[in-house]
């Protein structure tokens, strides 16, 4: 049983088909990197997986629990709100733009959902949150508001916020794209550390070197299709498909 | 006829002005939020209906709306009006009119909040109500303080429109004192009252704004 | 938070609707022809109101509508903060004799018909002119009690001496007042047509303000009001000797409310017969009211 499985997803915005019959499954402890040019559908796939976007057709499940399945006509039908609420606690998402709550302190950003959504013990949650902040190198920032932190620090708070929910799988949507180049390192370091701890992760990224380094598997998407998929040393270092080669060539040109 | 007597008389009408002011805010702000949510509803008929109502409320004089609320029950439904209806009609008229303005301010405030806030809350498992009350609403309040202050200041002065229903608020009083004295002085005294009241309102709103600037 | 808002709103609405249903026990509701108005009052209030005013039940309210900017008939006494005036003093005495509770309800003169129709007032007792067929047919009237003339007030040093001098001048009258009605009547159409402009303002006080400041050149006004203004502004105004119209004041009730009218008339006649009305008029001797009173 895969920890996460999305099957035969199709999604259109108007007449534009952004996802064509895509299937991805992720095993426990696996780190999957999704790469591809902008407009390739990789972010939409992530949004479908985290249910920020509804699928036109396709199936979705976490830990074997079905979040969405196809009806007889092949159109997606979602599970009941109470089932979805439970399934939502299995995954976390880190956004490109962090999306921290500006009116909450760092600590409250981490603790509010575990306490009020998961109804966990407040004292325990706070203790765990503080440990996470230490781990993220944010010791002593509990009482800060997000705007008082640098972009890199904010993104680390966002990662801590997602982790504080104790998810089984963590999604990253271009986590370093909104950061100045000198700040991307600190985020990549955190993700690398999580990978060493065998956190299950799906990362949409433009950082090729990082993807090759940290991922167990790389998926190259283009035009709403999965073009190539495999071990990083195969897909990134020795691509078979022409489109993958062209995409990677542009990257090496740019340095 | 001393200035002091005039001030005393006008001050006695000030209470009625305060009643309109406070109850209008008390009812119109929550109502404005509900109307704003209805206006943004994905259920099209509701959204269109509310857009229509807002359009009428903002597009016709408040004075006319007060008259409609006051006499409507009699002329439309044949109900006999009671003496206390004068106050209630004034409050209802003011509240729905101001709710329309507040609704548009709140809608703009809500729509100005990045969609990422809602998405982050959704992924964290907040319900729609939790997302609105814990995440969107507090940010919306902070963003809308300046335009809301404008409306509140306008309301202080608009209370004088209650004269159309002969509700005995401060300006109606001032005009009556003015008539019985055959002098304009009471109107100026009333002006000073309005100004001082607004000064207090402005200081209070500035204080709120400051209190809410703990972030950004 | 949402729930609190909803609860607050609900409470507000409920309070309002309850009050709207339960409120007034105005005299008109008991004595008006019963079929005309659907009963909207709560039963308890009804019972109190049902006791006919004729039997002098103490909690019967008699709501007099008046323009509080219309001295000397109805105005705010700055010293006491109470509404008073010739008409209101008459109403006070009348209510005392009938055992009614007088409610002095200031109204916006422009809305007087709607106020009367909707039952927020029982009568208009406020120097209301009994003239022009439209007006006479629109209300149920008491017998006239004051002879009024509509005069032209001008500045003391104005060169206007007779109504004929008003040709080409700017004249003002209270909107929807008897003076305005008179100027629209057939008899005075020609005179009104000679003005440069006939302006209107809801408040007589503003009309005189305009005269004082030169914004208008003459005010068409009931003589009692004009005299009150002259008293308050010594040496400022002058009244043309020749009135433009003479007319009478009466109390106006909602059309068809003869029952209430008859009760009021009966007591008023008593007050007139025993000299009380004249005594009250003497309080307004400066405004010439004793001379204007209709004494039979």
XYZ file of C-alpha atoms in Angstrom:
767
model
C 0.000 0.000 0.000
C 1.328 3.374 -1.037
C 1.270 6.186 1.453
C -0.022 8.537 -1.219
C -1.589 7.678 -4.529
C -3.143 9.834 -7.205
C -4.437 7.986 -10.269
C -5.423 9.034 -13.775
C -5.886 12.700 -12.940
C -7.213 14.999 -15.620
C -7.829 18.662 -15.073
C -8.775 21.493 -17.425
C -9.052 25.210 -16.901
C -11.618 26.178 -19.520
C -10.384 24.686 -22.763
C -6.802 24.370 -21.537
C -6.001 20.848 -20.409
C -3.337 21.172 -17.694
C -3.210 17.555 -16.484
C -3.527 14.548 -18.784
C -4.205 11.249 -17.104
C -1.407 11.554 -14.565
C -0.677 8.886 -11.968
C 1.827 9.128 -9.130
C 2.251 7.043 -6.035
C 4.659 7.623 -3.166
C 5.893 5.024 -0.680
C 6.625 5.696 2.940
C 9.972 7.420 3.468
C 10.345 8.218 -0.216
C 11.398 11.678 -1.442
C 10.010 12.559 -4.866
C 11.046 15.653 -6.815
C 8.828 16.983 -9.581
C 10.593 19.138 -12.158
C 9.531 20.732 -15.397
C 9.067 24.072 -17.162
C 6.491 26.548 -15.869
C 3.041 25.705 -17.138
C 3.906 22.016 -17.227
C 1.168 21.239 -14.671
C 3.432 20.291 -11.763
C 1.976 22.866 -9.371
C -1.571 21.971 -10.419
C -0.792 18.327 -9.685
C 0.319 19.320 -6.195
C -2.809 21.412 -5.699
C -4.980 18.490 -6.795
C -3.117 16.223 -4.395
C -3.697 18.639 -1.505
C -7.303 19.254 -2.595
C -6.870 22.976 -3.139
C -7.987 22.221 -6.666
C -10.703 19.727 -7.614
C -9.945 17.095 -10.221
C -12.177 16.644 -13.259
C -11.501 12.950 -13.185
C -9.091 10.802 -11.242
C -8.682 9.117 -7.895
C -6.874 10.119 -4.733
C -5.991 8.234 -1.581
C -3.787 8.581 1.476
C -2.740 5.570 3.595
C -5.248 3.527 1.629
C -8.118 5.842 2.615
C -9.990 7.088 -0.411
C -10.355 10.845 -0.694
C -11.724 10.803 -4.234
C -12.780 8.175 -6.720
C -14.323 8.097 -10.168
C -18.028 7.514 -10.671
C -19.427 5.385 -13.511
C -18.884 8.234 -16.009
C -15.300 8.673 -14.912
C -15.885 11.939 -13.063
C -14.272 12.552 -9.706
C -16.464 12.210 -6.626
C -15.013 13.347 -3.310
C -15.526 11.677 0.051
C -17.729 13.227 2.730
C -16.481 16.360 4.507
C -15.853 14.465 7.731
C -13.760 11.825 5.944
C -11.872 14.540 4.101
C -11.180 16.340 7.352
C -9.515 13.221 8.655
C -7.568 12.646 5.449
C -6.358 16.245 5.461
C -4.496 15.553 8.681
C -2.277 13.054 6.808
C -0.495 15.652 4.699
C 1.015 19.099 4.963
C 1.849 21.696 2.344
C 4.588 24.314 2.228
C 3.766 27.173 -0.137
C 6.014 29.164 -2.396
C 4.735 32.367 -0.723
C 4.923 30.903 2.825
C 1.335 32.056 3.571
C 2.003 32.508 7.254
C -0.769 34.196 9.230
C 0.519 37.754 9.711
C -1.632 38.488 12.766
C -0.334 35.454 14.673
C 3.029 35.159 16.378
C 5.412 32.492 15.172
C 4.383 30.210 18.008
C 0.672 30.710 17.356
C 1.206 30.033 13.659
C 2.537 26.633 14.661
C 0.141 25.802 17.491
C -3.258 27.133 16.488
C -4.285 24.389 14.070
C -2.991 21.452 16.171
C -4.895 22.839 19.171
C -8.105 23.994 17.489
C -8.341 21.656 14.517
C -6.714 18.491 15.832
C -7.893 19.271 19.373
C -4.590 18.209 20.847
C -3.381 19.158 24.290
C -2.206 22.769 24.185
C 0.770 22.331 26.499
C 2.063 19.349 24.545
C 1.633 21.134 21.246
C 3.533 24.166 22.515
C 6.357 22.018 23.765
C 6.569 20.234 20.438
C 6.372 23.535 18.540
C 9.272 24.972 20.507
C 11.349 21.883 19.766
C 10.535 22.232 16.073
C 11.602 25.881 16.131
C 14.907 24.918 17.710
C 15.364 22.280 15.023
C 14.634 24.923 12.360
C 17.217 27.262 13.874
C 14.499 29.647 15.041
C 15.098 29.492 18.744
C 13.856 32.611 20.531
C 11.621 33.711 17.652
C 8.406 32.403 19.260
C 6.968 35.828 19.960
C 7.936 37.437 16.655
C 5.375 38.269 13.994
C 6.142 36.875 10.507
C 6.894 40.323 9.028
C 9.702 40.751 11.528
C 11.535 37.769 10.013
C 13.548 37.324 6.822
C 12.083 35.346 3.931
C 14.189 32.321 4.730
C 13.147 32.424 8.363
C 9.505 32.766 7.357
C 9.727 29.733 5.117
C 11.305 27.750 7.943
C 8.391 28.796 10.175
C 6.044 27.595 7.429
C 7.787 24.224 7.316
C 7.618 23.995 11.100
C 3.916 24.886 10.958
C 3.290 22.019 8.542
C 5.380 19.600 10.637
C 3.596 20.572 13.837
C 0.494 18.854 12.454
C 2.477 15.578 12.455
C 1.729 14.820 8.798
C 2.596 11.507 7.164
C 3.641 13.258 3.980
C 4.802 16.775 3.268
C 4.334 18.587 -0.047
C 6.533 21.515 -1.087
C 5.400 23.868 -3.850
C 8.586 25.554 -5.114
C 9.677 26.355 -1.569
C 12.685 28.470 -2.568
C 11.299 30.347 -5.588
C 10.193 33.414 -3.624
C 13.526 33.712 -1.844
C 16.685 35.637 -2.672
C 19.345 33.193 -3.962
C 21.454 33.559 -0.835
C 18.525 32.432 1.300
C 17.619 29.271 -0.627
C 20.455 27.333 1.005
C 18.984 27.440 4.480
C 15.678 26.008 3.222
C 17.330 23.263 1.206
C 19.382 22.358 4.254
C 16.214 21.919 6.317
C 14.582 19.746 3.647
C 17.744 17.669 3.319
C 17.689 17.114 7.064
C 14.063 15.983 6.884
C 14.984 13.555 4.104
C 17.677 12.044 6.316
C 14.981 11.524 8.952
C 12.979 9.621 6.301
C 10.163 12.119 6.117
C 7.991 11.283 3.115
C 8.096 14.307 0.799
C 6.980 15.470 -2.647
C 8.881 18.546 -3.777
C 8.090 20.684 -6.805
C 11.332 22.509 -7.500
C 13.574 24.298 -9.973
C 16.718 23.422 -8.021
C 18.149 20.630 -10.204
C 21.262 20.000 -8.168
C 19.174 19.795 -5.041
C 16.646 17.440 -6.669
C 19.421 15.140 -7.811
C 20.929 15.206 -4.353
C 17.962 14.686 -2.132
C 15.332 12.852 -4.196
C 14.894 9.103 -4.396
C 12.909 9.590 -7.569
C 12.492 12.428 -10.062
C 9.424 13.083 -12.213
C 9.785 15.346 -15.251
C 6.501 16.902 -16.385
C 5.744 18.901 -19.514
C 2.469 19.969 -21.142
C 0.353 18.168 -18.600
C 2.077 14.815 -19.111
C 4.691 12.879 -17.178
C 7.453 12.718 -19.741
C 10.065 10.835 -17.804
C 10.340 9.326 -14.361
C 13.081 7.467 -12.509
C 16.147 7.664 -10.328
C 17.710 11.151 -10.258
C 20.944 9.965 -11.771
C 18.942 8.640 -14.748
C 16.448 11.465 -15.293
C 18.694 14.418 -14.476
C 22.102 13.102 -15.443
C 21.104 10.796 -18.321
C 17.711 11.774 -19.673
C 16.314 9.522 -22.395
C 13.562 11.794 -23.672
C 14.294 14.655 -26.026
C 12.078 17.101 -24.105
C 13.855 16.330 -20.832
C 17.203 16.892 -22.469
C 16.135 20.245 -23.874
C 14.741 21.382 -20.508
C 17.881 20.357 -18.626
C 20.136 21.903 -21.276
C 18.511 25.275 -20.648
C 19.288 24.878 -16.970
C 22.942 24.078 -17.428
C 23.273 27.027 -19.846
C 21.891 29.302 -17.167
C 24.464 27.924 -14.817
C -31.883 83.470 27.103
C -28.343 82.611 27.972
C -25.894 80.515 26.042
C -25.959 78.093 28.940
C -29.667 77.397 28.558
C -29.162 76.801 24.860
C -26.318 74.394 25.542
C -28.442 72.603 28.113
C -31.338 72.264 25.661
C -29.165 71.017 22.834
C -27.352 68.641 25.152
C -30.727 67.113 26.003
C -31.091 66.202 22.334
C -27.569 64.820 22.243
C -28.697 61.638 23.990
C -31.070 60.895 21.115
C -28.247 61.475 18.644
C -26.052 59.069 20.600
C -28.795 56.446 20.513
C -28.963 56.607 16.726
C -25.184 56.563 16.493
C -24.488 53.599 18.757
C -27.366 51.386 17.712
C -26.706 52.033 14.035
C -23.105 50.907 14.472
C -24.146 47.999 16.659
C -26.541 46.641 14.039
C -25.025 47.786 10.760
C -21.510 46.420 11.229
C -22.458 42.774 11.874
C -25.196 43.081 9.268
C -22.622 44.523 6.866
C -20.416 41.478 7.339
C -23.314 39.120 6.640
C -24.290 41.152 3.585
C -20.680 41.163 2.356
C -20.535 37.377 2.704
C -23.839 37.046 0.860
C -22.582 39.379 -1.833
C -19.528 37.134 -2.324
C -21.571 33.948 -2.187
C -20.979 31.440 -4.972
C -24.769 30.965 -5.042
C -25.451 33.412 -7.855
C -29.107 34.333 -7.144
C -28.206 35.384 -3.581
C -25.216 37.376 -4.757
C -27.249 39.144 -7.439
C -30.128 39.855 -5.067
C -27.762 41.410 -2.551
C -25.997 43.415 -5.229
C -29.390 44.807 -6.217
C -30.290 45.713 -2.645
C -26.920 47.384 -2.058
C -27.340 49.302 -5.282
C -30.745 50.657 -4.197
C -29.578 51.468 -0.668
C -26.556 53.358 -1.916
C -28.345 54.900 -4.858
C -31.284 56.507 -3.072
C -31.313 59.173 -0.354
C -31.165 57.970 3.227
C -33.957 60.443 3.950
C -36.248 58.635 1.534
C -35.305 55.264 3.016
C -36.215 56.540 6.480
C -39.618 57.638 5.230
C -40.194 54.267 3.559
C -39.266 52.356 6.712
C -41.400 54.562 8.930
C -44.590 54.739 6.865
C -44.120 51.508 4.912
C -45.809 49.238 7.446
C -48.931 51.390 7.325
C -49.136 52.054 3.617
C -48.018 48.581 2.521
C -49.602 46.389 5.168
C -52.183 48.614 6.845
C -50.510 48.209 10.226
C -51.194 50.931 12.739
C -47.927 52.480 13.844
C -47.037 52.963 17.471
C -45.395 56.008 19.007
C -42.222 54.076 19.715
C -41.995 53.077 16.064
C -40.500 56.495 15.328
C -37.261 55.526 17.081
C -37.211 51.956 15.789
C -37.842 53.028 12.204
C -35.013 55.534 12.496
C -32.651 52.843 13.775
C -33.730 50.303 11.156
C -33.424 52.833 8.344
C -29.973 53.950 9.436
C -28.789 50.415 10.115
C -29.686 48.981 6.738
C -28.354 51.980 4.890
C -25.048 51.878 6.711
C -24.905 48.078 6.432
C -24.868 48.514 2.656
C -21.859 50.814 2.849
C -20.076 48.687 5.436
C -20.757 45.578 3.351
C -18.881 47.029 0.400
C -16.003 48.141 2.622
C -15.820 44.708 4.241
C -16.049 42.972 0.879
C -13.128 45.007 -0.433
C -11.255 44.223 2.780
C -11.906 40.502 2.516
C -11.009 40.384 -1.163
C -7.765 42.247 -0.538
C -6.489 39.416 1.643
C -4.255 37.077 -0.410
C -5.966 33.837 -1.400
C -2.944 32.038 0.070
C -4.275 32.787 3.562
C -7.430 30.797 2.866
C -5.446 28.050 1.163
C -3.034 27.720 4.064
C -5.956 27.522 6.476
C -7.725 24.943 4.295
C -4.671 22.707 4.154
C -4.270 22.998 7.928
C -7.808 21.659 8.232
C -9.622 24.762 9.444
C -13.337 24.701 8.681
C -14.787 27.499 6.563
C -16.164 29.220 9.648
C -12.840 28.916 11.478
C -10.973 30.200 8.446
C -13.215 33.254 8.272
C -13.331 34.038 11.974
C -9.724 33.262 12.909
C -7.792 34.109 9.776
C -9.732 36.385 7.419
C -11.857 38.458 9.789
C -9.063 39.863 11.995
C -6.987 40.834 8.964
C -10.045 42.343 7.296
C -10.812 44.495 10.358
C -7.308 45.915 10.392
C -7.354 46.689 6.696
C -10.757 48.376 6.795
C -10.227 50.675 9.774
C -9.539 53.810 7.676
C -12.625 53.565 5.431
C -14.758 52.471 8.390
C -13.584 55.557 10.302
C -14.787 57.656 7.380
C -18.230 56.088 7.540
C -18.442 56.467 11.306
C -17.631 60.161 11.063
C -20.231 60.570 8.347
C -22.748 58.765 10.523
C -22.257 61.269 13.343
C -23.369 64.006 10.999
C -26.002 61.914 9.216
C -27.880 61.390 12.479
C -29.365 64.825 11.844
C -31.308 63.330 8.920
C -33.602 61.742 11.494
C -35.392 65.101 11.510
C -37.326 63.870 8.494
C -39.164 61.495 10.819
C -39.340 64.257 13.427
C -37.271 62.054 15.694
C -36.113 64.479 18.349
C -32.360 64.272 17.899
C -29.916 67.058 18.553
C -30.256 68.977 15.321
C -34.052 68.865 15.408
C -33.802 70.297 18.899
C -31.372 72.931 17.780
C -33.750 74.022 15.034
C -36.631 74.203 17.485
C -34.627 76.264 19.967
C -33.541 78.373 17.052
C -37.174 78.908 16.027
C -38.343 79.824 19.469
C -35.426 82.270 19.917
C -35.523 83.506 16.334
C -31.749 83.166 16.282
C -29.195 81.066 14.444
C -26.953 80.725 17.476
C -28.343 77.338 18.619
C -27.409 75.831 15.254
C -23.791 76.850 15.752
C -23.845 75.415 19.240
C -25.074 72.155 17.699
C -22.205 72.365 15.222
C -19.732 72.540 18.090
C -21.346 69.469 19.629
C -20.985 67.514 16.365
C -17.403 68.601 15.973
C -16.419 67.613 19.512
C -18.206 64.286 19.161
C -16.330 63.570 15.952
C -13.077 64.574 17.574
C -13.662 61.898 20.204
C -14.643 59.376 17.528
C -11.508 60.110 15.511
C -9.238 59.814 18.539
C -10.895 56.536 19.449
C -10.497 55.107 15.948
C -6.854 56.205 15.867
C -6.364 54.376 19.125
C -7.932 51.203 17.679
C -5.788 51.483 14.582
C -2.694 51.771 16.746
C -3.727 48.787 18.829
C -4.118 46.732 15.661
C -0.734 47.699 14.258
C 1.036 45.066 16.360
C 1.898 43.342 13.106
C 3.063 44.866 9.793
C -18.308 35.340 17.156
C -20.647 34.770 14.219
C -23.196 33.302 16.591
C -22.971 36.328 18.832
C -23.617 38.629 15.913
C -26.598 36.617 14.817
C -28.001 36.574 18.320
C -27.564 40.308 18.628
C -29.318 40.943 15.362
C -32.124 38.627 16.237
C -32.664 40.230 19.592
C -32.718 43.627 17.963
C -35.225 42.630 15.347
C -37.431 40.923 17.886
C -37.400 43.892 20.202
C -38.343 46.110 17.346
C -41.177 43.991 16.038
C -42.586 43.473 19.518
C -42.520 47.154 20.193
C -44.060 47.909 16.837
C -46.954 45.597 17.609
C -47.449 46.382 21.240
C -46.870 50.088 21.480
C -49.436 52.774 21.184
C -52.947 52.949 22.464
C -53.733 56.171 20.684
C -57.168 57.649 21.085
C -57.805 57.403 17.375
C -57.585 53.641 17.371
C -60.516 53.344 19.769
C -62.712 55.937 18.258
C -61.938 55.552 14.576
C -64.440 53.478 12.609
C -63.399 50.034 13.667
C -63.349 48.264 10.335
C -60.780 50.535 8.828
C -57.656 49.318 10.548
C -56.532 45.745 11.010
C -55.790 45.230 14.671
C -52.057 45.222 15.061
C -51.855 45.791 18.781
C -51.061 43.080 21.247
C -54.139 41.900 23.180
C -53.049 43.496 26.454
C -52.578 46.869 24.897
C -55.854 46.443 23.091
C -57.819 45.938 26.227
C -56.569 49.200 27.630
C -57.249 51.041 24.429
C -60.637 49.488 23.907
C -62.013 51.222 26.980
C -63.671 54.109 25.179
C -62.170 57.501 25.654
C -65.682 58.798 26.360
C -65.628 57.078 29.728
C -62.494 58.960 30.642
C -60.132 56.024 31.090
C -56.937 57.416 32.490
C -54.414 55.745 30.249
C -55.990 56.895 27.023
C -53.398 58.817 25.101
C -54.282 61.797 22.994
C -51.438 62.368 20.567
C -51.320 65.879 19.186
C -49.120 66.365 16.177
C -47.547 69.777 15.775
C -44.691 71.584 14.120
C -42.347 72.461 16.968
C -40.963 75.336 14.955
C -44.308 77.147 14.794
C -44.553 79.657 17.602
C -46.781 80.804 19.191
C -48.996 77.774 18.453
C -46.430 75.097 19.202
C -42.762 75.525 20.083
C -39.988 74.542 22.446
C -39.828 76.635 25.606
C -36.056 76.975 25.927
C -36.295 77.764 29.614
C -38.117 74.576 30.599
C -37.331 72.322 27.693
C -41.044 71.564 27.274
C -43.161 72.002 24.208
C -45.739 74.684 24.694
C -47.821 77.205 22.759
C -51.396 78.376 22.474
C -52.672 75.205 20.828
C -50.751 72.907 23.133
C -52.037 74.731 26.219
C -55.562 74.289 24.907
C -54.854 70.604 24.353
C -53.456 70.257 27.881
C -56.581 71.725 29.414
C -58.783 69.592 27.206
C -56.990 66.392 28.157
C -57.165 67.309 31.838
C -60.923 67.611 31.553
C -61.333 64.355 29.646
C -58.855 62.429 31.752
C -56.621 61.715 28.794
C -52.857 61.697 28.754
C -51.592 64.296 26.332
C -48.703 63.267 24.102
C -47.126 66.221 22.331
C -45.641 64.751 19.190
C -43.487 67.080 17.112
C -43.805 66.218 13.430
C -42.173 67.167 10.191
C -44.898 69.374 8.682
C -44.288 67.954 5.214
C -45.276 64.492 6.512
C -48.380 65.534 8.441
C -50.810 63.537 6.278
C -48.796 60.342 6.544
C -48.492 60.820 10.311
C -52.252 61.205 10.646
C -53.059 58.352 8.265
C -50.707 55.899 9.884
C -52.003 56.679 13.359
C -48.791 58.020 14.836
C -50.784 61.124 15.772
C -54.489 61.547 16.574
C -54.913 65.086 15.339
C -53.047 68.099 14.045
C -53.650 70.983 16.409
C -51.234 73.583 15.271
C -52.743 76.630 13.641
C -53.966 74.394 10.830
C -55.881 76.411 8.255
C -59.402 75.375 7.425
C -59.549 76.507 3.813
C -59.404 75.408 0.186
C -61.734 72.593 -0.876
C -58.849 70.087 -1.132
C -57.855 70.623 2.455
C -61.400 70.686 3.771
C -62.167 67.372 2.110
C -58.936 65.727 3.202
C -59.607 65.748 6.969
C -62.365 65.567 9.525
C -62.386 69.019 11.110
C -63.351 70.624 14.379
C -65.228 73.898 14.279
C -62.870 76.782 13.476
C -61.508 78.429 16.628
C -59.187 81.191 15.440
C -59.516 83.848 12.779
C -56.223 84.129 11.048
C -54.992 86.389 8.376
C -52.098 85.691 6.120
C -49.938 88.740 5.964
C -46.771 89.824 4.285
C -43.812 90.493 6.562
C -40.998 92.638 5.262
C -37.948 94.341 6.739
C -38.816 97.433 8.771
C -37.019 99.708 6.336
C -38.304 97.989 3.201
C -40.011 100.138 0.568
C -42.732 97.518 0.110
C -45.970 99.029 1.420
C -48.804 97.053 -0.181
C -49.098 93.581 -1.687
C -48.988 95.233 -5.108
C -45.397 96.313 -4.368
C -44.386 92.639 -4.259
C -44.235 92.527 -8.055
C -40.762 91.409 -9.083
C -39.771 90.511 -5.509
C -38.586 87.222 -4.012
C -41.157 85.948 -1.505
C -40.899 82.925 0.772
C -43.492 80.802 2.585
C -43.366 77.654 4.674
C -43.733 74.635 2.446
C -47.155 73.002 2.583
C -48.426 75.817 4.803
C -51.664 77.724 4.572
C -49.747 80.711 3.256
C -48.418 78.618 0.403
C -51.867 77.168 -0.231
C -53.364 80.648 -0.233
C -50.835 81.896 -2.753
C -51.694 78.967 -4.995
C -55.454 79.629 -4.718
C -57.408 81.185 -7.576
C -57.921 84.441 -5.653
C -54.209 85.061 -5.188
C -52.872 83.455 -8.332
C -52.411 86.830 -9.939
C -50.531 88.242 -6.956
C -48.273 85.174 -6.734
C -47.656 85.405 -10.464
C -46.314 88.933 -10.043
C -43.489 87.750 -7.733
C -40.061 87.268 -9.154
C -40.010 83.976 -7.305
C -41.953 82.161 -4.595
C -39.534 80.191 -2.478
C -40.456 77.604 0.113
C -38.733 76.320 3.223
C -39.959 73.715 5.714
C -39.222 75.990 8.674
C -40.797 79.389 9.275
C -37.852 80.324 11.350
C -35.558 79.883 8.367
C -37.958 81.993 6.279
C -37.501 84.907 8.682
C -33.784 84.282 8.848
C -33.734 84.652 5.087
C -35.733 87.868 5.332
C -33.392 89.303 7.939
C -30.306 88.486 5.894
C -31.781 89.758 2.649
C -31.935 86.364 0.973
C -35.639 87.039 0.371
C -37.590 90.290 0.336
C -40.866 89.220 1.950
C -42.430 86.374 3.900
C -46.030 85.271 3.437
C -47.059 84.093 6.863
C -49.840 83.658 9.410
C -50.225 86.809 11.448
C -49.620 85.143 14.810
C -46.292 83.776 13.658
C -45.332 87.128 12.191
C -46.085 88.900 15.466
C -44.055 86.360 17.419
C -41.096 86.991 15.121
C -41.501 90.768 15.470
C -41.522 90.453 19.227
C -38.310 88.411 19.159
C -36.601 90.745 16.683
C -37.591 94.244 17.771
C -37.514 96.900 15.024
C -36.483 94.364 12.407
C -39.721 93.402 10.691
C -42.926 95.128 9.664
C -46.288 93.671 8.597
C -48.116 95.121 5.628
C -51.448 96.578 6.762
C -53.454 94.808 4.125
C -53.580 91.032 4.678
C -53.401 88.985 1.501
C -55.993 86.552 2.774
C -58.147 85.866 5.810
C -58.933 82.385 6.952
C -59.690 80.263 9.974
C -57.846 77.695 12.052
C -59.379 74.396 13.114
C -58.224 71.056 14.481
C -57.719 68.376 11.825
C -58.471 64.700 12.483
C -58.038 61.723 10.229
C -60.818 61.671 7.677
C -63.728 59.715 9.108
C -62.703 59.963 12.747
C -65.851 61.838 13.768
C -66.020 59.994 17.085
C -62.797 61.528 18.362
C -63.611 64.881 16.778
C -66.955 65.003 18.595
C -65.358 64.261 21.949
C -62.756 66.983 21.456
C -65.349 69.462 20.190
C -67.645 68.823 23.134
C -64.944 69.593 25.679
C -63.583 72.513 23.681
C -67.052 74.079 23.623
C -67.211 73.776 27.413
C -63.819 75.412 27.716
C -64.937 78.205 25.434
C -68.203 78.722 27.305
C -66.558 79.024 30.726
C -63.901 81.442 29.492
C -60.930 79.082 29.788
C -60.024 79.400 26.125
C -59.944 83.191 26.382
C -57.839 82.931 29.517
C -55.276 80.847 27.649
C -55.391 83.258 24.721
C -54.493 86.077 27.120
C -51.145 84.352 27.653
C -50.482 85.209 24.018
C -51.860 88.725 24.032
C -48.602 89.973 22.499
C -49.295 87.791 19.497
C -52.805 89.234 19.207
C -54.510 85.931 19.932
C -57.373 87.246 22.095
C -58.544 89.367 19.174
C -58.265 86.487 16.763
C -60.226 84.019 18.870
C -63.602 82.883 17.557
C -65.815 83.230 20.594
C -69.038 81.619 19.504
